[in-house]
């Protein structure tokens, strides 16, 4: 993309130079050097303006257009009102009338544009965040935060095709992931890279509607507030594993999706007689016992299985005992099924 833009800029500069040369030949009294100087200066000014506007989004452009239009309409209505009739009646005040209307247009359009730019996140004029099908039905939207991407489980959920939301990732979330990935701390760097890998993995899924929300925050401390604001303004849900952010969203009336709750809901419910596969990781207290863990984190104590530590075995649940950490499950190893290395 950058190379293409450079080529376009060079082409524009060449066309400007050729235009100046042609203009100096067809216009009497215009010499080549002054015309060439003025033309090249204007072309360079245009290119510099283009460079300054780099990163300016279509959402910002739509906000400016809307602000200019509203400001011009307001100025027109005021200038056409009876307020200016006394000036129109006096021919000597024609210049004052012109300057007054000019100032009114400039001030009104400026103020309306500034207001529109400050609220540009509310505009859906150019890139709408609501997609309509042939039946004109809105698609559900979810705003994704950094913690959900670093967690990584959302990618597997999307691959299962059970996730029926259009995913919106704010630009400042991408920036935050990049900052974490560039960190000097190894742990933070790994988390950031994992989040970026998960995002690229989701982007390659053709059945997932992934969108980037062009929005920034002046202060990193305001990230949570901006996430809630975007979700609220778009009538979307918030996808996060950050409990404090979820509670803030809940306070503002924004629904949030909890990946951990979803995973727990999909875990197999165990009861007496249930047979499950479990990896044994360490010895238990009593002779012959081995310890494993269920997908929901519950401890599973297996009798007569100490020699199978480090293997995955099939066991049958004998009892389920509630504990302060949730529950403790006791089971017996199935002797007729050979263990397997993981």
Short mmCIF file of C-alpha atoms in Angstrom, two decimals:
data_model
loop_
_atom_site.label_atom_id
_atom_site.label_comp_id
_atom_site.label_asym_id
_atom_site.label_seq_id
_atom_site.Cartn_x
_atom_site.Cartn_y
_atom_site.Cartn_z
CA UNK A 1 0.00 0.00 0.00
CA UNK A 2 2.80 2.45 0.90
CA UNK A 3 4.63 1.78 -2.40
CA UNK A 4 1.40 2.37 -4.34
CA UNK A 5 0.85 5.71 -2.60
CA UNK A 6 4.43 6.80 -3.36
CA UNK A 7 3.93 5.91 -7.03
CA UNK A 8 0.68 7.92 -7.13
CA UNK A 9 2.42 10.93 -5.53
CA UNK A 10 5.27 10.80 -8.06
CA UNK A 11 2.76 10.51 -10.92
CA UNK A 12 0.83 13.50 -9.56
CA UNK A 13 4.04 15.56 -9.37
CA UNK A 14 5.01 14.65 -12.95
CA UNK A 15 1.53 15.53 -14.25
CA UNK A 16 1.72 18.87 -12.42
CA UNK A 17 5.09 19.69 -13.99
CA UNK A 18 3.85 18.75 -17.48
CA UNK A 19 0.72 20.83 -16.91
CA UNK A 20 2.82 23.84 -15.96
CA UNK A 21 5.00 23.45 -19.06
CA UNK A 22 1.90 23.21 -21.29
CA UNK A 23 0.29 26.20 -19.58
CA UNK A 24 3.37 28.37 -20.13
CA UNK A 25 3.32 27.59 -23.88
CA UNK A 26 -0.40 28.18 -24.51
CA UNK A 27 -0.72 31.36 -22.42
CA UNK A 28 0.77 34.56 -23.74
CA UNK A 29 2.98 36.48 -21.36
CA UNK A 30 3.59 33.55 -19.00
CA UNK A 31 7.22 32.43 -18.90
CA UNK A 32 8.22 28.89 -18.08
CA UNK A 33 10.20 29.31 -14.84
CA UNK A 34 7.66 31.31 -12.79
CA UNK A 35 4.80 29.05 -13.87
CA UNK A 36 6.89 25.96 -13.14
CA UNK A 37 7.82 27.30 -9.70
CA UNK A 38 4.23 28.07 -8.75
CA UNK A 39 2.95 24.73 -10.11
CA UNK A 40 5.58 22.63 -8.35
CA UNK A 41 5.02 24.57 -5.12
CA UNK A 42 1.28 23.87 -5.24
CA UNK A 43 1.88 20.18 -6.05
CA UNK A 44 4.31 19.85 -3.13
CA UNK A 45 1.80 21.59 -0.85
CA UNK A 46 -0.89 19.12 -1.89
CA UNK A 47 1.45 16.16 -1.26
CA UNK A 48 2.42 17.56 2.17
CA UNK A 49 -1.27 17.91 3.00
CA UNK A 50 -1.73 14.28 1.96
CA UNK A 51 1.12 13.24 4.29
CA UNK A 52 -0.39 15.21 7.18
CA UNK A 53 -3.74 13.49 6.62
CA UNK A 54 -2.13 10.03 6.74
CA UNK A 55 -4.14 7.82 9.05
CA UNK A 56 -7.24 10.00 8.68
CA UNK A 57 -10.13 7.57 8.39
CA UNK A 58 -13.28 7.57 6.29
CA UNK A 59 -15.20 7.85 9.54
CA UNK A 60 -13.45 11.16 10.23
CA UNK A 61 -14.11 12.31 6.66
CA UNK A 62 -17.81 11.51 7.01
CA UNK A 63 -17.89 13.46 10.29
CA UNK A 64 -16.26 16.51 8.63
CA UNK A 65 -18.66 16.34 5.69
CA UNK A 66 -21.64 16.11 8.01
CA UNK A 67 -20.32 19.00 10.15
CA UNK A 68 -19.72 21.25 7.13
CA UNK A 69 -23.18 20.49 5.76
CA UNK A 70 -24.96 21.15 9.06
CA UNK A 71 -22.89 24.29 9.72
CA UNK A 72 -23.62 25.64 6.23
CA UNK A 73 -27.34 24.95 6.67
CA UNK A 74 -27.43 26.72 10.04
CA UNK A 75 -25.55 29.73 8.61
CA UNK A 76 -27.92 29.88 5.61
CA UNK A 77 -31.02 29.82 7.82
CA UNK A 78 -29.65 32.56 10.08
CA UNK A 79 -28.47 34.78 7.21
CA UNK A 80 -31.88 34.44 5.51
CA UNK A 81 -33.72 35.36 8.70
CA UNK A 82 -35.15 38.85 9.45
CA UNK A 83 -32.04 39.62 11.52
CA UNK A 84 -30.22 40.87 8.42
CA UNK A 85 -33.11 42.85 6.89
CA UNK A 86 -31.94 46.22 8.29
CA UNK A 87 -28.53 45.74 6.64
CA UNK A 88 -30.10 44.75 3.28
CA UNK A 89 -32.20 47.95 3.21
CA UNK A 90 -29.14 50.22 3.34
CA UNK A 91 -26.88 50.05 0.22
CA UNK A 92 -24.01 51.59 2.15
CA UNK A 93 -23.91 48.58 4.45
CA UNK A 94 -23.58 46.02 1.64
CA UNK A 95 -19.92 45.35 2.47
CA UNK A 96 -20.75 44.96 6.17
CA UNK A 97 -23.57 42.56 5.26
CA UNK A 98 -21.23 40.46 3.11
CA UNK A 99 -18.56 40.26 5.84
CA UNK A 100 -21.15 39.43 8.50
CA UNK A 101 -22.56 36.57 6.46
CA UNK A 102 -19.07 35.32 5.59
CA UNK A 103 -18.09 35.32 9.29
CA UNK A 104 -21.35 33.54 10.14
CA UNK A 105 -20.66 30.79 7.60
CA UNK A 106 -17.06 30.31 8.75
CA UNK A 107 -17.93 30.20 12.47
CA UNK A 108 -20.97 27.94 12.04
CA UNK A 109 -19.17 25.44 9.81
CA UNK A 110 -16.13 25.39 12.09
CA UNK A 111 -18.14 24.75 15.26
CA UNK A 112 -20.33 22.10 13.60
CA UNK A 113 -17.25 20.31 12.21
CA UNK A 114 -15.51 20.27 15.61
CA UNK A 115 -18.63 18.86 17.30
CA UNK A 116 -18.97 16.21 14.58
CA UNK A 117 -15.31 15.17 14.91
CA UNK A 118 -15.59 14.84 18.68
CA UNK A 119 -18.54 12.49 18.24
CA UNK A 120 -17.29 10.67 15.13
CA UNK A 121 -17.55 7.28 16.88
CA UNK A 122 -21.33 7.66 16.66
CA UNK A 123 -21.31 7.98 12.86
CA UNK A 124 -22.22 5.01 10.73
CA UNK A 125 -22.44 7.00 7.49
CA UNK A 126 -19.58 5.51 5.47
CA UNK A 127 -18.77 2.13 7.03
CA UNK A 128 -21.92 0.94 8.81
CA UNK A 129 -21.50 -1.46 11.73
CA UNK A 130 -24.94 -2.95 11.17
CA UNK A 131 -25.10 -5.37 8.30
CA UNK A 132 -28.49 -6.17 6.74
CA UNK A 133 -29.43 -9.38 5.05
CA UNK A 134 -32.02 -9.78 2.34
CA UNK A 135 -34.70 -9.89 5.04
CA UNK A 136 -33.38 -6.60 6.56
CA UNK A 137 -32.47 -8.26 9.85
CA UNK A 138 -29.74 -6.72 12.02
CA UNK A 139 -26.71 -8.83 12.79
CA UNK A 140 -25.61 -8.95 16.40
CA UNK A 141 -22.36 -7.17 17.22
CA UNK A 142 -19.78 -7.80 19.90
CA UNK A 143 -16.88 -5.49 20.84
CA UNK A 144 -13.71 -7.44 21.65
CA UNK A 145 -11.16 -6.26 24.22
CA UNK A 146 -7.50 -7.11 24.70
CA UNK A 147 -8.03 -9.72 27.42
CA UNK A 148 -10.36 -11.80 25.23
CA UNK A 149 -7.77 -11.94 22.43
CA UNK A 150 -4.91 -12.79 24.80
CA UNK A 151 -7.07 -15.51 26.38
CA UNK A 152 -7.19 -17.20 22.97
CA UNK A 153 -10.22 -19.44 23.43
CA UNK A 154 -12.36 -17.19 21.26
CA UNK A 155 -10.53 -18.48 18.16
CA UNK A 156 -11.57 -22.08 18.86
CA UNK A 157 -15.14 -20.92 19.57
CA UNK A 158 -15.22 -19.11 16.20
CA UNK A 159 -13.88 -22.19 14.44
CA UNK A 160 -16.77 -24.21 15.85
CA UNK A 161 -19.20 -21.85 14.01
CA UNK A 162 -21.27 -21.44 17.15
CA UNK A 163 -20.24 -17.80 17.49
CA UNK A 164 -22.96 -15.82 15.70
CA UNK A 165 -21.72 -12.27 16.25
CA UNK A 166 -19.99 -9.73 14.05
CA UNK A 167 -16.72 -8.98 15.87
CA UNK A 168 -15.59 -5.35 16.20
CA UNK A 169 -12.00 -4.69 17.35
CA UNK A 170 -11.24 -1.03 18.18
CA UNK A 171 -8.01 0.38 16.78
CA UNK A 172 -6.70 1.20 20.25
CA UNK A 173 -7.04 -2.47 21.22
CA UNK A 174 -4.73 -3.36 18.33
CA UNK A 175 -2.33 -0.63 19.45
CA UNK A 176 -2.38 -1.99 23.01
CA UNK A 177 -1.65 -5.51 21.76
CA UNK A 178 1.27 -4.16 19.75
CA UNK A 179 2.66 -2.36 22.81
CA UNK A 180 2.41 -5.55 24.89
CA UNK A 181 4.05 -7.60 22.11
CA UNK A 182 6.95 -5.11 21.97
CA UNK A 183 7.47 -5.22 25.74
CA UNK A 184 10.89 -6.06 27.14
CA UNK A 185 9.31 -8.46 29.63
CA UNK A 186 9.17 -11.99 28.26
CA UNK A 187 5.79 -12.85 29.80
CA UNK A 188 4.10 -9.69 28.48
CA UNK A 189 5.71 -10.14 25.08
CA UNK A 190 4.34 -13.69 24.81
CA UNK A 191 0.85 -12.50 25.77
CA UNK A 192 0.92 -9.75 23.16
CA UNK A 193 2.12 -12.07 20.42
CA UNK A 194 -0.51 -14.62 21.38
CA UNK A 195 -3.23 -11.96 21.09
CA UNK A 196 -1.99 -10.91 17.64
CA UNK A 197 -1.77 -14.55 16.52
CA UNK A 198 -5.34 -15.16 17.69
CA UNK A 199 -6.55 -12.07 15.80
CA UNK A 200 -4.80 -13.20 12.59
CA UNK A 201 -6.25 -16.67 13.05
CA UNK A 202 -9.77 -15.23 13.31
CA UNK A 203 -9.17 -12.90 10.35
CA UNK A 204 -8.48 -15.92 8.11
CA UNK A 205 -11.88 -17.46 8.95
CA UNK A 206 -14.13 -16.51 6.05
CA UNK A 207 -17.30 -17.21 8.02
CA UNK A 208 -16.38 -14.65 10.74
CA UNK A 209 -17.38 -11.02 10.20
CA UNK A 210 -14.36 -9.16 11.65
CA UNK A 211 -14.30 -5.35 11.57
CA UNK A 212 -11.82 -2.73 12.78
CA UNK A 213 -13.29 0.28 14.58
CA UNK A 214 -11.18 3.36 13.80
CA UNK A 215 -11.05 4.88 17.26
CA UNK A 216 -8.29 6.08 19.55
CA UNK A 217 -7.91 7.09 23.20
CA UNK A 218 -5.78 10.00 24.46
CA UNK A 219 -4.94 8.19 27.70
CA UNK A 220 -4.40 4.43 28.17
CA UNK A 221 -6.27 4.68 31.49
CA UNK A 222 -9.42 5.54 29.52
CA UNK A 223 -9.36 2.31 27.48
CA UNK A 224 -12.01 0.55 29.59
CA UNK A 225 -14.34 3.56 29.51
CA UNK A 226 -13.96 3.87 25.73
CA UNK A 227 -14.71 0.17 25.22
CA UNK A 228 -17.93 0.51 27.21
CA UNK A 229 -18.81 3.70 25.32
CA UNK A 230 -18.29 2.06 21.91
CA UNK A 231 -20.36 -0.98 22.88
CA UNK A 232 -23.11 1.25 24.23
CA UNK A 233 -23.20 3.57 21.19
CA UNK A 234 -23.27 0.62 18.78
CA UNK A 235 -25.88 -1.28 20.81
CA UNK A 236 -23.38 -4.13 20.99
CA UNK A 237 -22.25 -6.62 23.60
CA UNK A 238 -18.78 -6.65 25.15
CA UNK A 239 -16.55 -9.72 24.92
CA UNK A 240 -14.00 -9.76 27.73
CA UNK A 241 -12.40 -11.89 30.43
CA UNK A 242 -11.68 -8.81 32.59
CA UNK A 243 -14.10 -9.03 35.53
CA UNK A 244 -13.76 -5.35 36.51
CA UNK A 245 -14.43 -4.21 32.93
CA UNK A 246 -17.42 -6.53 32.77
CA UNK A 247 -18.88 -5.04 35.94
CA UNK A 248 -18.36 -1.51 34.56
CA UNK A 249 -20.19 -2.51 31.38
CA UNK A 250 -22.97 -4.06 33.44
CA UNK A 251 -23.33 -0.81 35.40
CA UNK A 252 -23.81 1.11 32.13
CA UNK A 253 -26.40 -1.38 30.90
CA UNK A 254 -24.11 -3.08 28.37
CA UNK A 255 -24.41 -6.87 28.11
CA UNK A 256 -21.14 -8.78 28.23
CA UNK A 257 -20.11 -12.24 27.12
CA UNK A 258 -18.06 -14.31 29.56
CA UNK A 259 -15.88 -16.89 27.80
CA UNK A 260 -15.11 -18.65 31.09
CA UNK A 261 -18.83 -19.12 31.81
CA UNK A 262 -19.32 -20.56 28.32
CA UNK A 263 -16.48 -23.04 28.78
CA UNK A 264 -17.83 -24.12 32.17
CA UNK A 265 -21.29 -24.58 30.68
CA UNK A 266 -19.85 -26.91 28.02
CA UNK A 267 -17.93 -29.04 30.51
CA UNK A 268 -19.25 -32.54 31.08
CA UNK A 269 -21.33 -32.86 34.24
CA UNK A 270 -19.99 -35.73 36.31
CA UNK A 271 -22.05 -37.87 38.64
CA UNK A 272 -21.73 -41.33 40.15
CA UNK A 273 -21.19 -43.85 37.37
CA UNK A 274 -19.92 -41.32 34.79
CA UNK A 275 -16.88 -42.49 32.84
CA UNK A 276 -14.33 -39.87 31.83
CA UNK A 277 -10.80 -39.65 30.45
CA UNK A 278 -8.31 -37.85 32.67
CA UNK A 279 -4.56 -37.29 32.74
CA UNK A 280 -2.97 -38.28 36.06
CA UNK A 281 -0.38 -35.71 37.14
CA UNK A 282 0.76 -36.61 40.68
CA UNK A 283 0.37 -39.14 43.52
CA UNK A 284 -2.49 -38.91 46.01
CA UNK A 285 -2.37 -39.06 49.83
CA UNK A 286 -3.36 -42.70 50.24
CA UNK A 287 -1.58 -45.73 48.84
CA UNK A 288 -2.27 -46.37 45.17
CA UNK A 289 -4.07 -43.05 44.60
CA UNK A 290 -3.31 -40.64 41.75
CA UNK A 291 -4.54 -37.10 41.13
CA UNK A 292 -5.91 -35.57 37.95
CA UNK A 293 -8.05 -32.57 37.09
CA UNK A 294 -11.29 -32.22 35.17
CA UNK A 295 -11.65 -29.51 32.48
CA UNK A 296 -13.49 -27.24 34.96
CA UNK A 297 -10.56 -27.46 37.40
CA UNK A 298 -12.12 -29.93 39.83
CA UNK A 299 -9.70 -32.34 41.51
CA UNK A 300 -10.17 -35.99 40.60
CA UNK A 301 -8.77 -38.62 42.98
CA UNK A 302 -8.35 -42.01 41.29
CA UNK A 303 -7.89 -45.21 43.30
CA UNK A 304 -5.51 -47.97 42.15
CA UNK A 305 -3.90 -45.76 39.51
CA UNK A 306 -0.60 -44.52 40.91
CA UNK A 307 1.41 -46.50 38.37
CA UNK A 308 -0.37 -44.66 35.54
CA UNK A 309 0.83 -41.18 36.57
CA UNK A 310 1.80 -39.24 33.42
CA UNK A 311 -0.74 -41.13 31.32
CA UNK A 312 -4.33 -40.52 30.31
CA UNK A 313 -6.67 -43.18 31.68
CA UNK A 314 -10.38 -43.89 31.66
CA UNK A 315 -12.03 -43.89 35.07
CA UNK A 316 -15.46 -44.33 36.58
CA UNK A 317 -16.75 -41.80 39.14
CA UNK A 318 -17.53 -43.27 42.56
CA UNK A 319 -18.58 -40.13 44.44
CA UNK A 320 -18.70 -36.33 44.19
CA UNK A 321 -17.95 -34.34 47.35
CA UNK A 322 -18.60 -30.56 47.54
CA UNK A 323 -15.60 -28.53 48.76
CA UNK A 324 -14.65 -24.91 49.38
CA UNK A 325 -12.98 -24.79 45.93
CA UNK A 326 -15.98 -26.29 44.14
CA UNK A 327 -16.05 -30.10 44.28
CA UNK A 328 -13.78 -33.10 44.68
CA UNK A 329 -14.41 -36.20 42.62
CA UNK A 330 -13.37 -39.74 43.58
CA UNK A 331 -13.08 -42.41 40.92
CA UNK A 332 -11.69 -45.86 40.16
CA UNK A 333 -9.39 -46.72 37.29
CA UNK A 334 -10.86 -48.87 34.52
CA UNK A 335 -8.44 -51.80 34.29
CA UNK A 336 -9.68 -53.03 30.91
CA UNK A 337 -8.64 -49.84 29.07
CA UNK A 338 -4.94 -49.25 28.49
CA UNK A 339 -3.61 -45.77 29.26
CA UNK A 340 -2.11 -43.59 26.56
CA UNK A 341 0.68 -41.01 26.50
CA UNK A 342 -0.44 -37.44 25.78
#
